[in-house]
Short mmCIF file of C-alpha atoms in Angstrom, two decimals:
data_model
loop_
_atom_site.label_atom_id
_atom_site.label_comp_id
_atom_site.label_asym_id
_atom_site.label_seq_id
_atom_site.Cartn_x
_atom_site.Cartn_y
_atom_site.Cartn_z
CA ARG A 1 69.34 43.50 170.85
CA ARG A 2 70.72 40.39 169.54
CA LEU A 3 74.07 41.18 172.52
CA ALA A 4 72.01 41.87 174.71
CA ALA A 5 70.33 38.98 174.24
CA ALA A 6 72.78 36.69 174.48
CA ILE A 7 73.51 38.59 177.23
CA LEU A 8 70.70 37.72 179.53
CA PHE A 9 70.56 33.96 178.91
CA VAL A 10 74.35 34.27 180.00
CA ALA A 11 74.12 36.08 182.64
CA ILE A 12 70.70 33.35 183.90
CA PHE A 13 73.03 30.22 182.27
CA THR A 14 75.85 32.11 184.61
CA MET A 15 73.13 33.17 187.94
CA ALA A 16 72.38 29.50 187.38
CA VAL A 17 75.29 27.52 187.68
CA ARG A 18 75.91 27.00 191.87
CA ALA A 19 77.62 25.06 194.64
CA PRO A 20 75.05 21.40 195.22
CA VAL A 21 74.40 22.47 199.16
CA ASP A 22 70.71 21.37 199.84
CA THR A 23 71.45 18.54 201.25
CA ASP A 24 68.36 16.63 199.78
CA THR A 25 70.69 16.16 196.70
CA TRP A 26 73.02 13.52 198.77
CA TRP A 27 69.39 11.03 199.64
CA HIS A 28 67.78 11.44 196.40
CA LEU A 29 71.52 10.26 194.95
CA LYS A 30 72.82 7.27 197.02
CA ALA A 31 68.18 6.76 195.72
CA GLY A 32 69.10 7.14 192.33
CA GLN A 33 73.35 4.60 192.78
CA VAL A 34 70.65 1.90 194.11
CA THR A 35 67.73 2.06 190.85
CA LEU A 36 70.98 1.11 189.02
CA GLU A 37 72.39 -0.88 190.67
CA GLN A 38 70.17 -3.37 191.64
CA GLY A 39 67.36 -2.75 188.34
CA ARG A 40 64.08 -2.05 190.03
CA ILE A 41 63.06 1.13 191.75
CA LEU A 42 62.84 1.98 195.40
CA GLN A 43 59.62 1.88 197.13
CA THR A 44 60.34 0.23 200.06
CA ASP A 45 62.47 2.38 202.89
CA LEU A 46 65.87 0.80 203.18
CA PHE A 47 67.57 4.26 204.30
CA SER A 48 66.76 4.15 207.07
CA HIS A 49 66.16 2.16 210.26
CA THR A 50 63.00 4.24 212.38
CA ARG A 51 60.62 3.72 209.28
CA TYR A 52 63.51 0.37 207.31
CA GLY A 53 61.24 -2.06 205.30
CA SER A 54 57.90 0.28 204.99
CA PRO A 55 55.82 1.96 202.04
CA TRP A 56 57.74 4.13 200.19
CA VAL A 57 56.16 7.08 197.44
CA ASN A 58 59.63 6.90 195.75
CA HIS A 59 58.41 9.70 193.17
CA SER A 60 61.51 10.60 191.86
CA TRP A 61 62.62 7.85 190.91
CA LEU A 62 63.65 8.95 187.08
CA SER A 63 65.16 12.89 188.44
CA GLN A 64 67.27 10.30 190.88
CA VAL A 65 69.17 7.88 188.23
CA VAL A 66 69.11 11.85 186.20
CA LEU A 67 71.39 13.78 189.14
CA TYR A 68 73.11 10.06 189.88
CA GLY A 69 74.37 8.84 186.89
CA LEU A 70 75.44 13.37 185.72
CA PHE A 71 77.83 13.57 189.52
CA SER A 72 78.99 9.11 188.57
CA ARG A 73 81.05 10.78 185.17
CA PHE A 74 81.08 14.17 185.90
CA SER A 75 81.19 15.49 189.99
CA TYR A 76 80.49 18.37 190.77
CA THR A 77 79.87 19.82 187.53
CA GLY A 78 77.78 17.81 185.54
CA LEU A 79 75.49 18.69 188.63
CA GLY A 80 75.89 22.78 188.23
CA LEU A 81 76.10 22.91 184.59
CA TRP A 82 72.74 20.65 184.75
CA MET A 83 70.85 23.69 186.65
CA GLY A 84 72.46 26.94 184.86
CA THR A 85 70.74 24.11 181.37
CA VAL A 86 67.50 24.41 183.11
CA VAL A 87 66.59 27.30 185.07
CA THR A 88 68.03 28.35 181.93
CA ALA A 89 65.76 26.25 179.53
CA ALA A 90 62.77 27.84 181.36
CA PHE A 91 63.30 30.93 181.60
CA ALA A 92 64.03 30.70 177.43
CA LEU A 93 60.40 29.71 177.04
CA VAL A 94 59.34 32.13 179.28
CA TYR A 95 61.13 34.60 177.35
CA LEU A 96 58.72 33.75 174.29
CA GLN A 97 55.75 34.43 176.05
CA MET A 98 56.56 38.33 176.37
CA GLU A 99 56.22 41.00 174.34
CA GLY A 100 57.92 44.54 173.25
CA GLY A 101 61.51 44.55 172.84
CA VAL A 102 64.89 42.87 174.77
CA PHE A 103 65.83 44.87 177.19
CA THR A 104 62.40 45.19 178.31
CA ARG A 105 61.92 42.12 178.34
CA ALA A 106 65.86 41.82 179.83
CA PHE A 107 65.17 43.46 182.52
CA ILE A 108 61.85 41.50 183.16
CA LEU A 109 63.48 38.05 182.88
CA VAL A 110 66.68 39.23 185.81
CA LEU A 111 63.86 40.22 187.93
CA ALA A 112 62.09 37.04 187.76
CA ALA A 113 65.29 35.31 187.20
CA ALA A 114 66.38 36.61 190.44
CA THR A 115 62.65 35.97 192.47
CA SER A 116 63.01 32.23 191.15
CA ALA A 117 66.74 32.27 191.98
CA VAL A 118 65.52 30.50 196.58
CA ILE A 119 64.54 27.14 194.66
CA TRP A 120 67.81 26.47 192.02
CA SER A 121 68.78 23.71 194.09
CA ALA A 122 70.69 19.59 192.35
CA ARG A 123 67.30 18.50 193.57
CA PRO A 124 64.16 16.44 191.68
CA GLN A 125 62.34 20.13 191.88
CA LEU A 126 63.92 21.68 189.24
CA PHE A 127 62.53 19.35 186.84
CA SER A 128 59.51 20.86 187.36
CA PHE A 129 60.18 24.23 187.46
CA LEU A 130 60.92 23.43 183.36
CA LEU A 131 58.15 21.60 183.06
CA THR A 132 55.80 24.44 184.95
CA ALA A 133 57.22 26.92 182.16
CA LEU A 134 56.94 23.80 178.88
CA VAL A 135 53.13 23.64 179.49
CA ALA A 136 52.84 27.64 180.80
CA TYR A 137 53.62 28.28 176.86
CA VAL A 138 51.63 25.24 175.26
CA LEU A 139 48.88 26.96 176.58
CA TYR A 140 50.83 29.90 175.35
CA LEU A 141 50.73 28.87 172.00
CA PHE A 142 46.86 28.19 171.99
CA LYS A 143 46.10 31.42 173.02
CA TRP A 144 47.54 33.71 171.90
CA ARG A 145 49.06 32.33 168.50
CA GLY A 146 46.34 29.24 167.24
CA VAL A 147 49.00 27.12 167.27
CA ASN A 148 47.24 23.93 168.88
CA ARG A 149 50.04 21.91 171.12
CA LEU A 150 47.40 20.57 173.69
CA TRP A 151 48.26 17.31 172.28
CA LEU A 152 51.66 17.10 174.44
CA LEU A 153 50.48 17.64 177.46
CA PRO A 154 49.70 13.71 178.32
CA PRO A 155 52.28 12.74 177.05
CA LEU A 156 54.36 15.27 179.55
CA PHE A 157 52.86 14.44 183.24
CA VAL A 158 53.78 11.16 181.69
CA LEU A 159 56.97 12.66 182.15
CA TRP A 160 56.36 15.10 184.34
CA VAL A 161 55.14 11.99 187.95
CA ASN A 162 58.12 9.97 187.14
CA LEU A 163 60.50 13.11 187.71
CA HIS A 164 59.14 15.34 190.43
CA ALA A 165 55.49 15.43 192.45
CA GLY A 166 55.01 18.59 191.97
CA TYR A 167 53.33 18.01 188.52
CA ALA A 168 50.52 19.60 190.30
CA LEU A 169 52.07 22.92 189.44
CA GLY A 170 51.09 21.93 185.75
CA PHE A 171 47.08 21.81 187.02
CA MET A 172 47.17 24.38 188.85
CA VAL A 173 48.23 26.80 185.48
CA VAL A 174 46.17 24.54 183.53
CA ALA A 175 43.44 25.04 186.61
CA ALA A 176 44.08 28.95 186.35
CA PHE A 177 43.88 29.59 182.31
CA LEU A 178 40.15 27.37 182.27
CA LEU A 179 39.34 30.17 185.08
CA GLY A 180 40.70 32.84 183.66
CA GLU A 181 39.30 31.88 180.07
CA VAL A 182 35.39 31.79 181.45
CA PHE A 183 36.12 35.03 182.59
CA ASN A 184 37.34 36.50 179.82
CA ARG A 185 33.97 34.93 178.44
CA LEU A 186 31.70 35.81 181.09
CA LEU A 187 32.85 39.47 180.73
CA GLU A 188 33.24 39.99 177.26
CA PRO A 189 30.25 41.23 176.29
CA ALA A 190 30.09 44.39 178.78
CA ILE A 191 33.59 44.37 178.30
CA PRO A 192 35.83 45.05 175.16
CA ALA A 193 38.36 42.75 175.38
CA ASP A 194 42.24 43.92 174.40
CA ASP A 195 43.86 40.22 174.08
CA PRO A 196 43.33 37.45 172.35
CA ILE A 197 39.99 35.15 174.29
CA LEU A 198 38.73 31.08 173.76
CA ASP A 199 35.84 30.31 172.32
CA TRP A 200 33.57 27.69 175.00
CA ARG A 201 35.39 24.42 172.66
CA GLY A 202 38.70 26.11 172.98
CA ILE A 203 38.47 26.43 176.62
CA GLY A 204 36.51 22.99 175.88
CA TRP A 205 40.21 21.14 174.38
CA VAL A 206 42.08 22.94 177.28
CA ALA A 207 39.26 20.89 179.69
CA GLY A 208 39.83 17.67 177.45
CA ALA A 209 43.41 17.71 177.72
CA ALA A 210 43.76 18.24 181.59
CA LEU A 211 41.18 15.50 182.70
CA LEU A 212 43.18 13.28 180.24
CA SER A 213 46.85 14.09 181.74
CA ALA A 214 45.26 13.92 185.08
CA LEU A 215 43.89 9.98 183.88
CA VAL A 216 47.27 9.21 182.49
CA LEU A 217 49.27 10.09 185.79
CA VAL A 218 48.38 6.91 186.74
CA LEU A 219 51.67 5.63 184.15
CA ASN A 220 54.12 5.16 187.53
CA PRO A 221 55.56 2.78 189.78
CA ASN A 222 52.80 4.13 192.29
CA THR A 223 49.52 4.03 189.69
CA THR A 224 46.57 5.20 191.56
CA ARG A 225 48.34 6.97 194.55
CA MET A 226 50.01 9.69 192.75
CA TRP A 227 46.78 11.46 191.81
CA THR A 228 46.23 12.10 195.58
CA TYR A 229 49.51 11.74 196.58
CA TYR A 230 50.58 15.34 196.54
CA VAL A 231 46.96 16.07 199.22
CA GLU A 232 48.53 13.79 201.09
CA THR A 233 51.71 15.41 201.05
CA VAL A 234 50.74 19.19 202.47
CA ARG A 235 48.36 17.72 204.71
CA ILE A 236 51.93 17.88 206.87
CA ASP A 237 51.61 19.58 209.83
CA VAL A 238 55.99 19.67 209.84
CA LEU A 239 55.96 20.55 206.56
CA GLN A 240 54.14 23.67 207.44
CA ASP A 241 56.00 24.32 210.93
CA VAL A 242 60.29 23.00 210.10
CA ILE A 243 60.71 22.57 207.20
CA GLN A 244 61.81 26.30 205.55
CA GLU A 245 60.43 25.96 202.16
CA TRP A 246 56.87 24.93 203.01
CA ARG A 247 56.24 28.09 205.43
CA SER A 248 55.82 31.96 204.68
CA PRO A 249 58.24 33.37 203.34
CA ASP A 250 60.50 35.36 205.05
CA PHE A 251 60.81 38.60 203.35
CA HIS A 252 63.66 40.93 205.76
CA PRO A 253 65.80 38.21 204.03
CA ILE A 254 67.49 40.57 200.64
CA HIS A 255 67.16 37.28 198.59
CA THR A 256 63.31 36.66 199.22
CA GLN A 257 62.76 41.13 197.84
CA PRO A 258 62.68 40.15 194.02
CA PHE A 259 59.35 38.25 194.81
CA ILE A 260 58.03 42.07 196.34
CA TRP A 261 59.55 43.40 193.79
CA LEU A 262 58.50 41.95 190.42
CA LEU A 263 55.12 41.70 192.54
CA LEU A 264 54.32 44.85 193.18
CA THR A 265 56.45 46.32 189.65
CA THR A 266 53.14 44.14 187.56
CA MET A 267 50.60 45.67 189.79
CA ALA A 268 51.75 48.95 188.69
CA ALA A 269 52.54 48.28 185.00
CA ILE A 270 48.78 46.68 185.62
CA GLY A 271 46.78 49.84 187.20
CA LEU A 272 49.03 52.16 184.78
CA SER A 273 49.16 50.72 181.62
CA GLY A 274 45.91 51.39 180.63
CA ARG A 275 45.06 48.10 178.38
CA ARG A 276 42.58 45.63 180.41
CA VAL A 277 43.94 42.92 181.84
CA ASP A 278 43.60 39.74 180.38
CA GLY A 279 40.95 36.94 182.86
CA THR A 280 43.88 33.89 182.12
CA ASP A 281 46.87 36.54 183.12
CA LEU A 282 44.67 37.51 186.66
CA ALA A 283 44.21 34.02 187.44
CA LEU A 284 47.72 33.03 186.95
CA VAL A 285 49.86 36.11 189.00
CA THR A 286 46.96 36.26 191.50
CA GLY A 287 46.84 32.22 192.04
CA PHE A 288 50.80 31.96 191.92
CA ALA A 289 51.27 34.81 194.97
CA TYR A 290 48.52 33.70 197.44
CA ALA A 291 50.42 30.10 196.43
CA GLY A 292 53.70 31.73 196.95
CA LEU A 293 52.34 33.93 199.64
CA LEU A 294 52.20 30.46 201.43
CA ALA A 295 55.21 28.42 200.96
CA GLY A 296 57.18 29.35 200.18
CA ARG A 297 58.33 27.04 197.55
CA ASN A 298 55.79 28.53 195.31
CA ILE A 299 57.54 31.63 195.46
CA ALA A 300 59.35 30.23 191.47
CA PRO A 301 57.01 29.68 189.84
CA PHE A 302 54.99 32.66 190.71
CA ALA A 303 58.27 34.14 188.35
CA LEU A 304 57.21 31.88 185.33
CA VAL A 305 53.91 32.90 184.67
CA THR A 306 54.05 37.21 186.30
CA ALA A 307 56.90 37.44 183.46
CA PRO A 308 54.76 37.34 180.29
CA VAL A 309 52.23 39.95 182.18
CA LEU A 310 54.46 41.34 183.25
CA SER A 311 56.07 42.30 179.83
CA ARG A 312 52.54 42.19 178.73
CA HIS A 313 51.38 45.12 180.55
CA ALA A 314 55.08 47.39 180.07
CA THR A 315 55.37 47.35 176.66
CA ALA A 316 51.69 48.66 176.21
CA LEU A 317 53.15 51.62 179.41
CA PHE A 318 55.85 52.50 177.52
CA ALA A 319 52.84 52.98 173.67
CA ARG A 320 50.34 55.72 175.78
CA ARG A 321 54.64 57.65 175.69
CA PRO A 322 54.86 60.12 173.61
CA ARG A 323 58.00 59.16 171.04
CA VAL A 324 60.51 61.97 169.01
CA ARG A 325 60.92 62.08 166.12
CA SER A 326 64.32 61.78 165.17
CA GLY A 327 64.08 61.82 161.63
CA GLN A 328 66.66 59.08 160.80
CA THR A 329 65.68 55.49 159.57
CA HIS A 330 66.97 51.67 160.87
CA ARG A 331 70.68 51.93 159.28
CA THR A 332 72.15 48.00 159.05
CA PRO A 333 75.31 47.13 162.07
CA THR A 334 78.89 48.81 159.81
CA ILE A 335 81.49 45.65 160.62
CA LEU A 336 83.54 47.26 163.45
CA GLN A 337 79.12 47.87 164.91
CA GLY A 338 79.35 43.74 164.59
CA THR A 339 83.33 43.12 165.10
CA ILE A 340 82.14 45.36 169.68
CA ASN A 341 79.95 43.50 169.55
CA TRP A 342 81.20 40.08 168.88
CA THR A 343 84.17 41.42 171.64
CA LEU A 344 82.11 42.16 174.44
CA LEU A 345 79.75 39.00 174.28
CA MET A 346 83.46 36.81 174.90
CA LEU A 347 84.57 38.90 177.35
CA ILE A 348 81.01 38.67 178.46
CA ILE A 349 81.10 34.34 178.49
CA ALA A 350 85.13 35.05 180.07
CA VAL A 351 84.26 36.94 183.03
CA ALA A 352 80.63 34.62 183.57
CA VAL A 353 83.53 31.31 182.35
CA MET A 354 86.01 32.88 185.68
CA LYS A 355 82.54 32.63 187.72
CA MET A 356 81.41 29.11 187.06
CA TYR A 357 84.62 28.27 187.62
CA GLN A 358 84.79 27.47 191.41
CA PRO A 359 81.84 26.35 192.44
CA LEU A 360 81.91 23.49 189.28
CA LYS A 361 85.46 22.57 192.17
CA PRO A 362 85.00 19.42 193.73
CA SER A 363 87.42 21.08 195.73
CA PHE A 364 85.38 23.95 196.57
CA ASN A 365 82.72 21.68 197.14
CA GLU A 366 84.42 19.55 199.52
CA ARG A 367 84.96 22.69 201.83
CA LEU A 368 81.85 24.32 201.96
CA HIS A 369 80.76 20.45 202.68
CA ARG A 370 83.48 20.46 205.96
CA GLU A 371 82.19 23.42 207.03
CA THR A 372 78.60 23.49 207.07
CA LEU A 373 78.21 19.12 206.65
CA PRO A 374 78.72 15.70 210.22
CA VAL A 375 82.46 15.16 207.21
CA GLY A 376 84.41 14.36 209.84
CA ALA A 377 82.20 13.13 212.54
CA ALA A 378 80.65 10.96 208.80
CA ALA A 379 85.54 9.83 208.75
CA TRP A 380 85.41 9.23 212.50
CA ILE A 381 82.18 6.31 211.93
CA GLU A 382 83.74 4.64 209.44
CA GLU A 383 86.67 4.69 211.03
CA HIS A 384 85.94 2.67 214.36
CA GLN A 385 82.86 1.21 213.05
CA PRO A 386 81.33 1.66 216.24
CA GLU A 387 78.04 -1.14 216.39
CA ALA A 388 75.39 1.51 216.99
CA GLN A 389 71.76 2.53 215.81
CA MET A 390 72.40 6.05 215.03
CA PHE A 391 70.71 9.19 215.75
CA ASN A 392 70.71 12.20 213.44
CA HIS A 393 69.81 15.64 212.77
CA TYR A 394 67.15 16.22 209.88
CA ASN A 395 69.34 18.48 207.15
CA TRP A 396 72.11 15.51 207.48
CA GLY A 397 70.05 12.47 206.80
CA GLY A 398 70.71 12.83 203.16
CA TYR A 399 74.37 12.53 204.10
CA LEU A 400 74.54 10.82 206.59
CA ILE A 401 72.17 8.39 203.52
CA TRP A 402 75.21 9.33 200.83
CA ARG A 403 78.28 8.54 203.45
CA LEU A 404 77.75 5.52 205.65
CA TRP A 405 74.60 3.47 203.86
CA PRO A 406 74.43 0.40 204.42
CA ASP A 407 76.33 -0.08 206.78
CA TYR A 408 74.78 2.89 208.82
CA ARG A 409 70.55 3.69 208.51
CA VAL A 410 70.04 7.37 209.52
CA PHE A 411 67.29 7.62 211.79
CA VAL A 412 65.45 10.55 209.58
CA ASP A 413 65.43 12.40 206.33
CA GLY A 414 63.91 14.11 204.01
CA ARG A 415 61.55 12.01 203.43
CA THR A 416 58.90 13.70 205.15
CA ASP A 417 56.12 11.75 203.07
CA LEU A 418 57.88 8.47 204.46
CA TYR A 419 58.34 9.08 208.20
CA GLY A 420 53.97 11.09 209.44
CA ASP A 421 53.40 14.40 211.55
CA ALA A 422 53.98 11.81 214.63
CA PHE A 423 57.38 10.30 214.08
CA LEU A 424 58.80 14.23 212.92
CA GLY A 425 56.56 16.04 216.33
CA ALA A 426 59.04 13.27 217.98
CA TYR A 427 61.50 13.44 216.63
CA LEU A 428 61.87 17.45 216.67
CA GLU A 429 61.38 16.90 220.67
CA ALA A 430 64.78 14.75 221.29
CA GLN A 431 66.59 16.45 218.89
CA MET A 432 65.68 19.81 221.06
CA ALA A 433 65.45 17.72 224.44
CA ARG A 434 62.25 17.73 225.02
CA PRO A 435 61.22 16.50 228.49
CA GLY A 436 60.91 13.20 227.84
CA PHE A 437 63.44 12.54 224.93
CA GLU A 438 65.39 9.81 226.59
CA GLU A 439 61.96 7.52 225.96
CA THR A 440 62.78 8.56 221.53
CA LEU A 441 65.76 7.79 221.82
CA ALA A 442 64.89 4.33 223.38
CA SER A 443 62.37 2.80 222.32
CA TYR A 444 64.85 2.65 218.56
CA ASP A 445 67.61 1.49 220.35
CA VAL A 446 69.72 4.95 219.77
CA ASN A 447 72.93 4.04 221.19
CA LEU A 448 74.37 6.62 219.19
CA VAL A 449 74.19 10.69 218.74
CA LEU A 450 75.06 12.22 215.93
CA ALA A 451 73.95 16.68 217.15
CA PRO A 452 75.40 19.72 215.93
CA SER A 453 77.51 20.48 217.46
CA ASP A 454 76.22 23.82 219.96
CA SER A 455 72.63 21.63 220.12
CA SER A 456 70.46 21.45 223.13
CA LEU A 457 70.66 17.22 222.74
CA SER A 458 74.26 17.52 222.86
CA ALA A 459 74.23 20.68 225.89
CA GLN A 460 71.49 17.19 227.68
CA LEU A 461 73.73 14.88 226.70
CA ALA A 462 76.68 16.20 228.62
CA CYS A 463 74.22 16.33 232.09
CA GLU A 464 72.85 12.54 231.17
CA GLY A 465 74.66 9.39 232.44
CA GLY A 466 75.68 7.08 230.71
CA TRP A 467 77.63 8.18 227.18
CA THR A 468 80.32 9.79 226.31
CA GLU A 469 81.29 11.53 224.03
CA ALA A 470 83.17 9.67 220.87
CA TYR A 471 84.15 13.05 218.61
CA ARG A 472 83.99 16.58 218.69
CA ASP A 473 84.15 19.54 215.81
CA ASP A 474 82.65 22.22 215.15
CA VAL A 475 79.65 21.51 213.29
CA ALA A 476 79.22 17.57 215.19
CA VAL A 477 79.25 16.24 217.99
CA ILE A 478 78.80 11.93 218.06
CA TRP A 479 78.12 10.56 221.38
CA ILE A 480 78.23 6.85 222.71
CA GLN A 481 76.05 5.07 225.05
CA GLU A 482 78.28 3.20 227.17
CA GLY A 483 78.72 -0.49 226.16
CA VAL A 484 78.86 0.34 222.54
CA GLU A 485 81.66 -1.22 221.30
CA GLU A 486 83.88 0.33 219.43
#
């Protein structure tokens, strides 16, 4: 059993160690670098020429400092191991909330890990992943173990609001918990409960801790703005229209289907276990399933809160099966068995190290960047130094900030809340070269366009007069307006 548990967490850690391919990582790193070098938290935009000097709600400033500190000291190895550590810690908290034997837990946890893997990246939102698991664990201790650690919630949310705006996930967990416990209280006289139920005083303690946690959210550089920031962000229409993680998931790719497997398996286990579903479990699973169907980024917290629920009902289901009495009793493992187990564990760790070695190598990451990012185009700009105002692809904005700032500022990047719906809509029209795109470029004095080599915009500029192709490779093309000096 101990070997199985060790293999489980080695496997999860190995799954989570990966190359940082999310392009938003780069502007987070640059923001962390500038914060450390200037000794102040950035609250106005420095990185774009379209929003330069505008107020910027930099809600992830502390995460940016952590990520840049790791990257500056340990390069890609630091980011990769950080991802592995954070994900493994989150699932260790989930494991502690589960019931059943180690093999049942391991099967469910691997399924939950595969479900949540869609959001594992070197970005501040991974801190929200860990803190969601921690909030759920604190509430689990209070309800299921009678251990009151609710005093941890307010300082935890203070930390969270300075790490990432995903603190809303923590309040979603608390809200589902309170709703479920009220449901349990109201239903209990009619249907006896199989699981512990909080009394009204306990519900009041949780509600009080949640209220205090909401009040202390002001302890951040943006103060009261963080009370409503998450709602403001969700209301940006372009997020749902264009940004993949904010859209309803596409379940045709295999990497998104573990969500379906976990949801259906949980429903089946609840139906077959013979154990009355706890109101809190029901609220957590249905609430986060609903959120996950609305936006792909919510699939990960769904996995965190659903795994313990599935374990409870899977354990009850297995307990209903007739047991075959073999007459054998538990025996202490022999020295030979212990040696075999340690040998297996060492072999598995060796395989895991070999698997992790590749994505941690700088050469592997640099080769990956050359295949997906405008590495060559950025090098051309650095070498020729054209006196130009840039238009760039949204997905490349973060990398260009990292590579070219402060000599060049981007047109747009992943900070959707900074740019807003109207601007992002105009950007999309220009990126797709729809009628009127020339006016958009002209209104921002754009005379250098860095676009994907196969984009509509690049094809249209090839037909336009006044633009010269200055650079091209398989990834990107640079168009310069005539009259720009190099």
